Amino acid sequence: MVDRISTSGALLNSLTLLQRNTVNLDQLQFRVATGRKFAELKLYGNDAPRIVDLKAEISSRQAYIRSITLAEGITRSYDAVLDRLADVAGEIIDASEPISPDDPSFLTDTTVVANNLMLEIEANLNVRIGDRFIFAGTRFDTAPVQDIRDLALYNEDDFPIVANTIETANEIPEFTVQRTNGPITQSYHTSFAGADTIDAEAWRKTTLTISDQQRLEYGITATDSAFQNLVEAAMRLKSATDRNANLTVDQRETLLGNARSAAEQARVELRQLQSTNGAVINQFDRMVTQHENFISISQSALDEIEGADTAQAAVEISALQTQIQASFTTIARRAQLSLVSFLN
């Protein structure tokens, strides 16, 4: 009787050891497969809160990077458009310096040039990325600029020339041309609904949260004074070549001078916009670098806490499998002894 109890006890002890080794084997196999120490957060003990905090912060920083990357794509598009529009301003300046403004070929050729430049201004200010017109302020789904070629031109009724006022704040840009039957107030902007139109959304820039408690304003709108001057320059250039207007040579010269002045001012302002936009791009780049550095450091810390030595785990698996096999053999022998003792 004593022998049977002793054999049963030994058998139970072997089974317990086998179960413990099997659990350990499962854990080691998990470490080899995932590179992590434990499957459950609670098993990390005092390190568990730190793991939660680091993972949450990494996720937050990754979200900032995604948002900044999207915004940076838009700001770099601004840079390319501004560069091209500065070239357009230069082309207006060049076209406004003819050998003789009453040369028939000048009138014909420059009208074509002016129309093409107007088309280019419109196309660049109506650039769209995805579902967003990037120069439309917060009216993302609406192209901000209409066909500039449809605007009424200046003629002999506009002399002496009075410069148009540059609109600011929430006022939609407008131009007034004189006519014998009354002035015409018009705009290149699609928000225009008559003189003194107000549209805050057409002016409003976008803001982006780039880190905790830090927001950055970015964006350029088609209402900016640089574009008002550029459109004015194109209008003056085309007006100087209008065959339907009863303009004298001196009046054409005056319009060409106005075109040059407006284009020069536009080019200066466009370069200023590029500088401001470049500062935003640099800020985006710096912030992305900061987030990436934090993520890298935090991920290294997580790896130290969660990471398992897979090579060591593989060695332990091999040794543990040998122990488990030996346990099976021992249990089988003791089970046979118990049965013989019982029968005796």
Protein backbone atom coordinates (compact mmCIF):
# COMPACT_ATOMS: atom_id res chain seq x y z
CA MET A 1 0.00 0.00 0.00
CA VAL A 2 2.79 2.35 0.87
CA ASP A 3 4.53 1.53 -2.40
CA ARG A 4 1.38 2.37 -4.40
CA ILE A 5 0.98 5.76 -2.71
CA SER A 6 4.64 6.52 -3.22
CA THR A 7 4.45 5.62 -6.91
CA SER A 8 1.25 7.64 -7.39
CA GLY A 9 2.84 10.63 -5.69
CA ALA A 10 5.88 10.42 -7.92
CA LEU A 11 3.62 10.10 -10.93
CA LEU A 12 1.63 13.17 -9.92
CA ASN A 13 4.83 15.12 -9.38
CA SER A 14 6.05 14.14 -12.86
CA LEU A 15 2.74 15.20 -14.41
CA THR A 16 2.93 18.59 -12.65
CA LEU A 17 6.47 19.10 -13.90
CA LEU A 18 5.36 18.12 -17.39
CA GLN A 19 2.52 20.65 -17.34
CA ARG A 20 4.84 23.41 -16.10
CA ASN A 21 7.37 22.62 -18.82
CA THR A 22 4.63 22.60 -21.44
CA VAL A 23 3.53 26.10 -20.35
CA ASN A 24 7.13 27.25 -20.49
CA LEU A 25 7.51 25.71 -23.93
CA ASP A 26 4.45 27.60 -25.20
CA GLN A 27 5.91 30.85 -23.83
CA LEU A 28 9.28 30.21 -25.44
CA GLN A 29 7.64 29.41 -28.77
CA PHE A 30 5.69 32.69 -28.51
CA ARG A 31 8.96 34.56 -27.94
CA VAL A 32 10.62 32.96 -30.96
CA ALA A 33 7.58 33.67 -33.17
CA THR A 34 6.95 37.29 -32.07
CA GLY A 35 10.17 38.53 -30.49
CA ARG A 36 8.13 39.59 -27.44
CA LYS A 37 8.43 38.25 -23.92
CA PHE A 38 4.75 37.90 -23.05
CA ALA A 39 1.43 37.81 -24.88
CA GLU A 40 -0.47 39.61 -22.11
CA LEU A 41 0.32 43.10 -20.85
CA LYS A 42 -0.39 42.19 -17.22
CA LEU A 43 2.55 39.78 -17.22
CA TYR A 44 4.98 42.68 -17.55
CA GLY A 45 4.27 43.76 -13.98
CA ASN A 46 5.50 47.26 -13.08
CA ASP A 47 6.53 47.93 -16.69
CA ALA A 48 2.95 47.58 -17.94
CA PRO A 49 1.95 51.28 -17.40
CA ARG A 50 5.12 52.44 -19.12
CA ILE A 51 4.38 50.21 -22.11
CA VAL A 52 0.86 51.64 -22.37
CA ASP A 53 2.12 55.24 -22.16
CA LEU A 54 4.86 54.75 -24.74
CA LYS A 55 2.56 52.99 -27.20
CA ALA A 56 -0.07 55.71 -26.85
CA GLU A 57 2.52 58.46 -27.41
CA ILE A 58 3.98 56.65 -30.43
CA SER A 59 0.51 56.35 -31.97
CA SER A 60 -0.10 60.06 -31.34
CA ARG A 61 3.20 61.06 -32.93
CA GLN A 62 2.55 58.83 -35.93
CA ALA A 63 -0.82 60.56 -36.43
CA TYR A 64 0.91 63.97 -36.35
CA ILE A 65 3.41 62.79 -38.95
CA ARG A 66 0.62 61.61 -41.26
CA SER A 67 -1.17 64.96 -40.98
CA ILE A 68 2.02 66.95 -41.50
CA THR A 69 2.98 64.84 -44.51
CA LEU A 70 -0.36 65.59 -46.15
CA ALA A 71 -0.10 69.32 -45.37
CA GLU A 72 3.51 69.41 -46.53
CA GLY A 73 2.47 68.02 -49.90
CA ILE A 74 0.13 71.00 -50.27
CA THR A 75 2.71 73.55 -49.14
CA ARG A 76 5.26 72.19 -51.62
CA SER A 77 2.62 72.51 -54.33
CA TYR A 78 2.21 76.16 -53.31
CA ASP A 79 5.94 76.64 -53.79
CA ALA A 80 5.86 75.24 -57.32
CA VAL A 81 2.82 77.34 -58.30
CA LEU A 82 4.27 80.54 -56.85
CA ASP A 83 7.48 79.95 -58.75
CA ARG A 84 5.58 79.61 -62.01
CA LEU A 85 3.39 82.66 -61.35
CA ALA A 86 6.51 84.72 -60.64
CA ASP A 87 7.67 83.68 -64.12
CA VAL A 88 4.28 84.79 -65.49
CA ALA A 89 4.80 88.20 -63.89
CA GLY A 90 8.18 88.37 -65.61
CA GLU A 91 6.58 87.49 -68.95
CA ILE A 92 4.02 90.27 -68.49
CA ILE A 93 6.86 92.71 -67.83
CA ASP A 94 8.66 91.56 -70.97
CA ALA A 95 5.48 91.74 -73.08
CA SER A 96 4.79 95.26 -71.78
CA GLU A 97 7.95 96.64 -73.34
CA PRO A 98 7.25 96.65 -77.10
CA ILE A 99 9.25 98.49 -79.71
CA SER A 100 6.07 100.35 -80.65
CA PRO A 101 2.60 99.85 -79.13
CA ASP A 102 0.89 100.88 -82.37
CA ASP A 103 2.59 98.16 -84.39
CA PRO A 104 -0.22 95.93 -85.78
CA SER A 105 1.79 92.76 -85.06
CA PHE A 106 2.23 93.88 -81.45
CA LEU A 107 -1.53 94.20 -80.96
CA THR A 108 -2.23 90.77 -82.46
CA ASP A 109 0.65 88.88 -80.91
CA THR A 110 0.39 90.43 -77.47
CA THR A 111 -3.35 89.71 -77.28
CA VAL A 112 -2.54 86.03 -77.76
CA VAL A 113 0.22 86.25 -75.14
CA ALA A 114 -2.09 88.02 -72.67
CA ASN A 115 -4.85 85.43 -73.14
CA ASN A 116 -2.39 82.59 -72.62
CA LEU A 117 -1.02 84.20 -69.47
CA MET A 118 -4.55 84.69 -68.14
CA LEU A 119 -5.26 81.02 -68.75
CA GLU A 120 -2.09 80.09 -66.91
CA ILE A 121 -2.95 82.27 -63.93
CA GLU A 122 -6.39 80.70 -63.73
CA ALA A 123 -5.06 77.14 -64.07
CA ASN A 124 -2.42 77.61 -61.39
CA LEU A 125 -4.79 79.21 -58.90
CA ASN A 126 -7.29 76.42 -59.51
CA VAL A 127 -4.80 73.65 -58.72
CA ARG A 128 -6.53 70.75 -57.03
CA ILE A 129 -5.02 68.04 -54.83
CA GLY A 130 -7.43 65.21 -54.25
CA ASP A 131 -10.80 66.81 -53.55
CA ARG A 132 -9.30 70.09 -52.38
CA PHE A 133 -8.67 73.33 -54.31
CA ILE A 134 -5.59 74.49 -52.45
CA PHE A 135 -6.02 78.24 -53.13
CA ALA A 136 -9.72 78.30 -52.18
CA GLY A 137 -9.30 79.09 -48.49
CA THR A 138 -11.69 76.89 -46.54
CA ARG A 139 -14.07 76.61 -49.51
CA PHE A 140 -12.16 73.46 -50.43
CA ASP A 141 -14.66 72.08 -52.93
CA THR A 142 -14.98 75.17 -55.14
CA ALA A 143 -12.49 76.41 -57.75
CA PRO A 144 -11.58 79.96 -56.62
CA VAL A 145 -10.90 81.55 -60.02
CA GLN A 146 -13.12 81.95 -63.05
CA ASP A 147 -12.00 82.51 -66.67
CA ILE A 148 -10.04 85.76 -66.44
CA ARG A 149 -10.31 86.27 -70.20
CA ASP A 150 -14.02 87.04 -69.72
CA LEU A 151 -13.33 90.14 -67.63
CA ALA A 152 -14.20 93.45 -69.24
CA LEU A 153 -11.12 95.40 -70.31
CA TYR A 154 -10.11 98.98 -69.62
CA ASN A 155 -10.74 101.43 -72.48
CA GLU A 156 -10.66 105.12 -73.26
CA ASP A 157 -13.37 105.79 -70.65
CA ASP A 158 -10.95 104.79 -67.88
CA PHE A 159 -8.60 107.71 -68.50
CA PRO A 160 -7.20 109.23 -66.48
CA ILE A 161 -6.32 105.81 -65.02
CA VAL A 162 -7.28 105.25 -61.39
CA ALA A 163 -5.58 102.30 -59.69
CA ASN A 164 -7.92 99.73 -58.26
CA THR A 165 -7.91 99.27 -54.50
CA ILE A 166 -6.34 96.11 -53.12
CA GLU A 167 -8.97 94.26 -51.10
CA THR A 168 -8.05 92.93 -47.67
CA ALA A 169 -9.66 91.11 -44.76
CA ASN A 170 -12.79 89.29 -45.97
CA GLU A 171 -13.49 91.39 -49.07
CA ILE A 172 -13.51 89.59 -52.40
CA PRO A 173 -11.11 91.24 -54.90
CA GLU A 174 -12.89 93.41 -57.45
CA PHE A 175 -11.98 95.61 -60.42
CA THR A 176 -13.95 98.52 -61.79
CA VAL A 177 -13.82 99.56 -65.43
CA GLN A 178 -15.58 102.64 -66.71
CA ARG A 179 -18.16 102.66 -69.44
CA THR A 180 -20.16 105.49 -70.99
CA ASN A 181 -23.33 103.95 -69.61
CA GLY A 182 -21.86 103.34 -66.14
CA PRO A 183 -18.99 101.53 -64.40
CA ILE A 184 -18.67 97.74 -64.35
CA THR A 185 -17.50 96.11 -61.13
CA GLN A 186 -16.17 92.59 -61.64
CA SER A 187 -13.84 90.01 -60.13
CA TYR A 188 -11.71 87.06 -61.11
CA HIS A 189 -12.86 85.26 -57.95
CA THR A 190 -15.80 82.83 -58.11
CA SER A 191 -17.13 84.05 -54.74
CA PHE A 192 -17.90 87.45 -56.23
CA ALA A 193 -21.60 88.29 -56.03
CA GLY A 194 -21.49 92.03 -56.66
CA ALA A 195 -19.63 95.05 -55.36
CA ASP A 196 -18.26 94.73 -51.81
CA THR A 197 -18.82 90.98 -51.60
CA ILE A 198 -17.71 89.54 -48.24
CA ASP A 199 -16.59 85.92 -47.93
CA ALA A 200 -14.49 85.00 -44.90
CA GLU A 201 -14.04 81.41 -46.07
CA ALA A 202 -12.32 82.54 -49.26
CA TRP A 203 -9.70 84.28 -47.10
CA ARG A 204 -9.40 81.86 -44.22
CA LYS A 205 -6.18 79.85 -44.04
CA THR A 206 -5.90 76.31 -42.72
CA THR A 207 -4.44 75.51 -39.32
CA LEU A 208 -2.88 72.20 -38.38
CA THR A 209 -2.05 70.71 -34.99
CA ILE A 210 1.56 69.58 -35.39
CA SER A 211 2.19 68.53 -31.78
CA ASP A 212 0.50 68.64 -28.40
CA GLN A 213 -0.72 72.19 -27.77
CA GLN A 214 0.96 73.52 -30.93
CA ARG A 215 -0.93 74.66 -34.02
CA LEU A 216 0.52 76.10 -37.21
CA GLU A 217 -1.29 78.22 -39.78
CA TYR A 218 -0.51 77.46 -43.38
CA GLY A 219 -2.13 77.99 -46.75
CA ILE A 220 -2.35 80.65 -49.43
CA THR A 221 -5.61 81.92 -50.86
CA ALA A 222 -6.43 83.25 -54.32
CA THR A 223 -7.50 86.50 -52.66
CA ASP A 224 -3.92 87.44 -51.73
CA SER A 225 -2.75 90.85 -52.94
CA ALA A 226 0.00 89.18 -55.01
CA PHE A 227 -2.67 87.57 -57.17
CA GLN A 228 -4.79 90.72 -57.28
CA ASN A 229 -1.80 92.59 -58.70
CA LEU A 230 -0.96 89.77 -61.10
CA VAL A 231 -4.49 89.69 -62.54
CA GLU A 232 -4.49 93.49 -62.73
CA ALA A 233 -1.21 93.35 -64.67
CA ALA A 234 -2.63 90.82 -67.13
CA MET A 235 -5.79 92.93 -67.58
CA ARG A 236 -3.79 96.10 -68.24
CA LEU A 237 -1.58 94.26 -70.74
CA LYS A 238 -4.53 92.86 -72.66
CA SER A 239 -6.38 96.19 -72.50
CA ALA A 240 -3.38 97.90 -74.14
CA THR A 241 -3.78 95.58 -77.15
CA ASP A 242 -7.57 95.84 -77.50
CA ARG A 243 -8.37 96.74 -81.11
CA ASN A 244 -11.98 97.54 -80.17
CA ALA A 245 -10.96 100.34 -77.82
CA ASN A 246 -10.39 103.85 -79.15
CA LEU A 247 -7.04 104.21 -77.45
CA THR A 248 -4.31 106.57 -78.46
CA VAL A 249 -0.68 105.48 -78.56
CA ASP A 250 -0.05 107.38 -75.34
CA GLN A 251 -2.97 105.65 -73.65
CA ARG A 252 -1.68 102.24 -74.73
CA GLU A 253 1.74 103.21 -73.37
CA THR A 254 0.11 104.19 -70.08
CA LEU A 255 -1.68 100.83 -69.82
CA LEU A 256 1.55 99.00 -70.59
CA GLY A 257 3.31 101.03 -67.89
CA ASN A 258 0.52 100.10 -65.46
CA ALA A 259 0.91 96.44 -66.44
CA ARG A 260 4.65 96.55 -65.77
CA SER A 261 4.21 98.22 -62.39
CA ALA A 262 1.50 95.80 -61.26
CA ALA A 263 3.53 92.80 -62.48
CA GLU A 264 6.65 94.01 -60.69
CA GLN A 265 4.68 94.44 -57.47
CA ALA A 266 3.10 91.02 -57.95
CA ARG A 267 6.49 89.40 -58.46
CA VAL A 268 7.86 90.92 -55.25
CA GLU A 269 4.80 89.74 -53.32
CA LEU A 270 4.96 86.28 -54.85
CA ARG A 271 8.56 85.91 -53.67
CA GLN A 272 7.48 87.05 -50.21
CA LEU A 273 4.77 84.39 -50.22
CA GLN A 274 7.36 81.81 -51.23
CA SER A 275 9.55 82.87 -48.32
CA THR A 276 6.69 82.58 -45.83
CA ASN A 277 5.62 79.26 -47.31
CA GLY A 278 9.22 78.02 -47.13
CA ALA A 279 9.32 78.82 -43.43
CA VAL A 280 6.19 76.69 -42.94
CA ILE A 281 7.77 73.80 -44.89
CA ASN A 282 10.89 74.04 -42.70
CA GLN A 283 8.73 74.00 -39.57
CA PHE A 284 6.92 70.91 -40.84
CA ASP A 285 10.26 69.21 -41.56
CA ARG A 286 11.64 70.03 -38.11
CA MET A 287 8.52 68.77 -36.38
CA VAL A 288 8.49 65.52 -38.37
CA THR A 289 12.13 64.98 -37.41
CA GLN A 290 11.30 65.57 -33.73
CA HIS A 291 8.41 63.10 -33.88
CA GLU A 292 10.50 60.50 -35.69
CA ASN A 293 13.31 60.85 -33.15
CA PHE A 294 10.87 60.43 -30.27
CA ILE A 295 9.32 57.38 -31.91
CA SER A 296 12.74 55.85 -32.47
CA ILE A 297 13.81 56.41 -28.85
CA SER A 298 10.48 55.17 -27.50
CA GLN A 299 10.49 52.11 -29.71
CA SER A 300 13.98 51.26 -28.47
CA ALA A 301 12.71 51.54 -24.90
CA LEU A 302 9.77 49.27 -25.72
CA ASP A 303 12.09 46.77 -27.34
CA GLU A 304 14.13 46.69 -24.15
CA ILE A 305 11.02 45.99 -22.08
CA GLU A 306 9.05 43.74 -24.42
CA GLY A 307 11.79 42.27 -26.56
CA ALA A 308 12.83 38.67 -26.12
CA ASP A 309 16.16 37.08 -27.05
CA THR A 310 14.87 34.75 -29.75
CA ALA A 311 18.19 32.93 -30.10
CA GLN A 312 18.31 32.20 -26.38
CA ALA A 313 14.65 31.16 -26.44
CA ALA A 314 15.38 28.71 -29.27
CA VAL A 315 18.19 27.12 -27.24
CA GLU A 316 15.88 26.85 -24.21
CA ILE A 317 13.17 25.27 -26.39
CA SER A 318 15.56 22.54 -27.46
CA ALA A 319 16.59 21.80 -23.86
CA LEU A 320 12.98 21.92 -22.68
CA GLN A 321 11.80 19.55 -25.38
CA THR A 322 14.43 17.05 -24.17
CA GLN A 323 13.15 17.42 -20.61
CA ILE A 324 9.54 16.98 -21.72
CA GLN A 325 10.42 13.85 -23.67
CA ALA A 326 12.20 12.45 -20.61
CA SER A 327 9.16 13.30 -18.48
CA PHE A 328 6.88 11.38 -20.85
CA THR A 329 9.19 8.37 -20.61
CA THR A 330 9.36 8.54 -16.81
CA ILE A 331 5.59 8.93 -16.50
CA ALA A 332 5.04 5.94 -18.78
CA ARG A 333 7.34 3.74 -16.68
CA ARG A 334 5.85 4.85 -13.38
CA ALA A 335 2.35 4.35 -14.69
CA GLN A 336 3.24 0.72 -15.53
CA LEU A 337 4.78 0.23 -12.06
CA SER A 338 1.65 1.60 -10.42
CA LEU A 339 -0.52 -0.84 -12.33
CA VAL A 340 1.70 -3.81 -11.40
CA SER A 341 1.72 -2.72 -7.74
CA PHE A 342 -2.06 -2.38 -7.84
CA LEU A 343 -2.50 -5.84 -9.30
CA ASN A 344 -0.16 -7.34 -6.73
